[in-house]
């Protein structure tokens, strides 16, 4: 600093100011006009993707952010989950998976902006829509309407989130990455149910948000009457036809559903890559300038966070990055190419509004032309027929349900239905359980039967704080969701000959709001039933055997996530509300108004049996342990699978319950909940409008059998696993698996556009090289070790099961081996010059399947 003292005073002051600013980011000005968000005075075309911080782990965040950036994203979008941050009123948690500041900084470190959807209602298939349950018990409160107790709490939490972000300097106006915020969420879908109070609530919410002075725009999704200056946005599978409610607002798409959520008892939904790419291109074609994938990485519903009810623990969502944090190919790669093509059009897109041109029936062009800038999108929206159209005097082939992108209004750099990116064939490798060898190495072996300890969860009331009162109590109002479980217990005295008896037999009828019900008579299981995602209601009639004298009736009601969507969703109840009756040939005994005793939760939960660091005399370590018995806790030790491949547990052999690894809940498991036999398709046609039930797989199979264990949950050496089994199962049958890539494949035809990376910019192109097939090993340090299959001609099949067609070049394998073996990535021109022409006059394709090691 001595040198500074020798400068003239003005120069020294300037240098000191510059030194103080060094290492900090300059404030960014974010506004909007009718075309786009405007960042530092420049309109931007932006691509965004949702990643929810509580559905992954802090150790995963940097990798997820880098994959998002590499996939062509500009923005990461996340909800803010009120229930995890304020589980008890006034007590905040921003640590671990709830460390929102760390998550936002991870996005910034990868060069990404952030859209912070504060809500604070989030829906998101999250328990109770993200609201903490204590809200429900505030006197006089009514959620999501013009109600002073609710508005007070909502404003207090919103202010807390904004203050936390400001305190860390994370808004763009402070030099941070947050360029957008959202208040409320899809309220327009249910606003009519709240009447005038709903309208005044929305006006209040908008005003409250703007007054927080974040320096960035606010949005409301699915809210046509969003007050100024807020932007109303679109959610859905397609939003190209969406028009903002005011001409001054840009066209933004906050949720482009990349797939759909999975429910226990449902088949697995997926969305074809070609259709998702079509939806994206159509949106930008028709004037959109920001779209967000919901989800880009779905993740896992750890603990009891899933909503629904009946939402599965996996929240994979068929997203471009899968539940385990691996890129899903070809979806991730093809969308990356779509993003590159759209970015090449950005100078034209931000310069002007599009002009429409008909290209014939179900075919159209939108052109962005301003001075020397020109970009065009050619669309075939026919869901059956391919077309050849003429645009600017030139013929273009358009597959059905596709968009071709021309950044210079001349050359097609991408068609949404023609995938150039590779496909990965993955497997879950079953490892059994690992035990520790004497030399410290991991030995893959089934866990010995003697390695499991167990504890029996008692039937009925065991706690001193149990509540007794006449009548049946609704479950959520009783438990405040402190546990999935609520015991209902009563007893009757049988003398013999009662009208509800047939000898010693009777039928017990139990009606419940859901979600799962077990009936125990005199301590033994007598029947069970469950609701479903479509209806949680239960009406169970089960035969029971009663004895002379006192009979104990214990009913165990369990929730599987609380309702998260709909008008007044917070008032949807659960549990046994009756009637409860014993019926026989001559009469009925109604127990609904009898005296019932209630116990919230399980004894094992109160004893923290899930926490292996807390010793408990409840655990029994015998040479054998009970199997297929309801209400049983199990505990064992294992060695983590070696390597860095993602880890999951295969719960084959278990019924329903919850699992903990080293004291951290990996969520509810339910491998016995089977999807319907019908409704799935062998191959889903991407052409035509997508819906949540159009493309389903795994009919007649368990909805979810594999459950993610993040690597950060594991530790070197010995690890603990604890299970609570509600229905009955055999823990010796469960096993660890790791997700590994078996092969990388690609299938490119002579009709495909050139690889997108062969373009330099929208106005300058390298010498045309023609289409090319590219392969790349998924892990750093890997090289292509072998070519499993190669065919140039008319091959068919999918990755892992390709076959030669009638037309096939004899040179394909040798050419692929020469180009690819021994390198981490390769490019093979798709041309008869490279392979010879095995069938003249036929459009040929190149297929290659390779292994990496």
PDB file of N, CA and C in Angstrom, residues 498-502 504-510 540-544 546 579-591:
ATOM      1  N   UNK A 498     -74.455 -62.627  21.104  1.00  0.00           N
ATOM      2  CA  UNK A 498     -74.771 -61.276  20.661  1.00  0.00           C
ATOM      3  C   UNK A 498     -75.243 -61.303  19.205  1.00  0.00           C
ATOM      4  N   UNK A 499     -76.151 -60.370  18.850  1.00  0.00           N
ATOM      5  CA  UNK A 499     -76.708 -60.386  17.485  1.00  0.00           C
ATOM      6  C   UNK A 499     -75.679 -60.147  16.399  1.00  0.00           C
ATOM      7  N   UNK A 500     -74.531 -59.536  16.741  1.00  0.00           N
ATOM      8  CA  UNK A 500     -73.513 -59.301  15.715  1.00  0.00           C
ATOM      9  C   UNK A 500     -72.576 -60.501  15.558  1.00  0.00           C
ATOM     10  N   UNK A 501     -72.859 -61.593  16.301  1.00  0.00           N
ATOM     11  CA  UNK A 501     -72.021 -62.782  16.232  1.00  0.00           C
ATOM     12  C   UNK A 501     -72.706 -63.910  15.485  1.00  0.00           C
ATOM     13  N   UNK A 502     -71.884 -64.690  14.819  1.00  0.00           N
ATOM     14  CA  UNK A 502     -72.310 -65.966  14.242  1.00  0.00           C
ATOM     15  C   UNK A 502     -71.380 -67.014  14.846  1.00  0.00           C
ATOM     16  N   UNK A 504     -68.581 -67.572  17.077  1.00  0.00           N
ATOM     17  CA  UNK A 504     -67.531 -66.655  17.536  1.00  0.00           C
ATOM     18  C   UNK A 504     -67.114 -65.676  16.439  1.00  0.00           C
ATOM     19  N   UNK A 505     -67.798 -65.765  15.290  1.00  0.00           N
ATOM     20  CA  UNK A 505     -67.406 -64.962  14.136  1.00  0.00           C
ATOM     21  C   UNK A 505     -68.261 -63.700  14.007  1.00  0.00           C
ATOM     22  N   UNK A 506     -67.614 -62.672  13.456  1.00  0.00           N
ATOM     23  CA  UNK A 506     -68.322 -61.441  13.105  1.00  0.00           C
ATOM     24  C   UNK A 506     -67.584 -60.811  11.934  1.00  0.00           C
ATOM     25  N   UNK A 507     -68.198 -59.839  11.343  1.00  0.00           N
ATOM     26  CA  UNK A 507     -67.549 -59.057  10.298  1.00  0.00           C
ATOM     27  C   UNK A 507     -67.306 -57.647  10.815  1.00  0.00           C
ATOM     28  N   UNK A 508     -66.059 -57.198  10.704  1.00  0.00           N
ATOM     29  CA  UNK A 508     -65.724 -55.851  11.142  1.00  0.00           C
ATOM     30  C   UNK A 508     -65.658 -54.942   9.922  1.00  0.00           C
ATOM     31  N   UNK A 509     -66.460 -53.885   9.934  1.00  0.00           N
ATOM     32  CA  UNK A 509     -66.449 -52.870   8.880  1.00  0.00           C
ATOM     33  C   UNK A 509     -65.744 -51.637   9.403  1.00  0.00           C
ATOM     34  N   UNK A 510     -64.738 -51.153   8.637  1.00  0.00           N
ATOM     35  CA  UNK A 510     -64.019 -49.936   8.994  1.00  0.00           C
ATOM     36  C   UNK A 510     -63.965 -49.038   7.768  1.00  0.00           C
ATOM     37  N   UNK A 540     -63.140 -51.242   4.474  1.00  0.00           N
ATOM     38  CA  UNK A 540     -62.664 -52.602   4.710  1.00  0.00           C
ATOM     39  C   UNK A 540     -63.709 -53.391   5.485  1.00  0.00           C
ATOM     40  N   UNK A 541     -64.067 -54.531   4.974  1.00  0.00           N
ATOM     41  CA  UNK A 541     -64.878 -55.495   5.711  1.00  0.00           C
ATOM     42  C   UNK A 541     -64.064 -56.771   5.829  1.00  0.00           C
ATOM     43  N   UNK A 542     -63.782 -57.178   7.062  1.00  0.00           N
ATOM     44  CA  UNK A 542     -62.939 -58.353   7.266  1.00  0.00           C
ATOM     45  C   UNK A 542     -63.543 -59.246   8.328  1.00  0.00           C
ATOM     46  N   UNK A 543     -63.513 -60.563   8.128  1.00  0.00           N
ATOM     47  CA  UNK A 543     -64.023 -61.475   9.164  1.00  0.00           C
ATOM     48  C   UNK A 543     -63.095 -61.483  10.375  1.00  0.00           C
ATOM     49  N   UNK A 544     -63.664 -61.513  11.552  1.00  0.00           N
ATOM     50  CA  UNK A 544     -62.876 -61.544  12.785  1.00  0.00           C
ATOM     51  C   UNK A 544     -63.416 -62.624  13.708  1.00  0.00           C
ATOM     52  N   UNK A 546     -63.857 -63.542  17.671  1.00  0.00           N
ATOM     53  CA  UNK A 546     -63.889 -62.954  19.003  1.00  0.00           C
ATOM     54  C   UNK A 546     -63.960 -64.064  20.054  1.00  0.00           C
ATOM     55  N   UNK A 579     -68.051 -45.188   9.519  1.00  0.00           N
ATOM     56  CA  UNK A 579     -68.340 -45.951  10.747  1.00  0.00           C
ATOM     57  C   UNK A 579     -67.397 -47.129  10.946  1.00  0.00           C
ATOM     58  N   UNK A 580     -67.320 -47.574  12.217  1.00  0.00           N
ATOM     59  CA  UNK A 580     -66.666 -48.833  12.584  1.00  0.00           C
ATOM     60  C   UNK A 580     -67.735 -49.708  13.215  1.00  0.00           C
ATOM     61  N   UNK A 581     -68.012 -50.859  12.607  1.00  0.00           N
ATOM     62  CA  UNK A 581     -69.135 -51.697  13.050  1.00  0.00           C
ATOM     63  C   UNK A 581     -68.747 -53.165  13.038  1.00  0.00           C
ATOM     64  N   UNK A 582     -69.334 -53.891  13.990  1.00  0.00           N
ATOM     65  CA  UNK A 582     -69.332 -55.346  13.949  1.00  0.00           C
ATOM     66  C   UNK A 582     -70.714 -55.791  13.478  1.00  0.00           C
ATOM     67  N   UNK A 583     -70.758 -56.621  12.482  1.00  0.00           N
ATOM     68  CA  UNK A 583     -72.046 -57.035  11.931  1.00  0.00           C
ATOM     69  C   UNK A 583     -72.133 -58.546  11.901  1.00  0.00           C
ATOM     70  N   UNK A 584     -73.331 -59.029  12.147  1.00  0.00           N
ATOM     71  CA  UNK A 584     -73.610 -60.458  12.083  1.00  0.00           C
ATOM     72  C   UNK A 584     -74.962 -60.701  11.456  1.00  0.00           C
ATOM     73  N   UNK A 585     -75.419 -61.950  11.471  1.00  0.00           N
ATOM     74  CA  UNK A 585     -76.685 -62.277  10.794  1.00  0.00           C
ATOM     75  C   UNK A 585     -77.904 -61.658  11.447  1.00  0.00           C
ATOM     76  N   UNK A 586     -77.768 -61.263  12.717  1.00  0.00           N
ATOM     77  CA  UNK A 586     -78.953 -60.785  13.423  1.00  0.00           C
ATOM     78  C   UNK A 586     -78.836 -59.335  13.895  1.00  0.00           C
ATOM     79  N   UNK A 587     -77.717 -58.716  13.649  1.00  0.00           N
ATOM     80  CA  UNK A 587     -77.624 -57.338  14.122  1.00  0.00           C
ATOM     81  C   UNK A 587     -76.234 -56.763  13.973  1.00  0.00           C
ATOM     82  N   UNK A 588     -76.105 -55.515  14.466  1.00  0.00           N
ATOM     83  CA  UNK A 588     -74.878 -54.735  14.298  1.00  0.00           C
ATOM     84  C   UNK A 588     -74.527 -54.056  15.610  1.00  0.00           C
ATOM     85  N   UNK A 589     -73.228 -53.981  15.881  1.00  0.00           N
ATOM     86  CA  UNK A 589     -72.728 -53.186  16.990  1.00  0.00           C
ATOM     87  C   UNK A 589     -71.899 -52.056  16.410  1.00  0.00           C
ATOM     88  N   UNK A 590     -72.408 -50.809  16.540  1.00  0.00           N
ATOM     89  CA  UNK A 590     -71.695 -49.643  16.020  1.00  0.00           C
ATOM     90  C   UNK A 590     -70.727 -49.144  17.081  1.00  0.00           C
ATOM     91  N   UNK A 591     -69.439 -49.202  16.755  1.00  0.00           N
ATOM     92  CA  UNK A 591     -68.394 -48.789  17.685  1.00  0.00           C
ATOM     93  C   UNK A 591     -67.927 -47.358  17.444  1.00  0.00           C
TER      94      UNK A 591
END
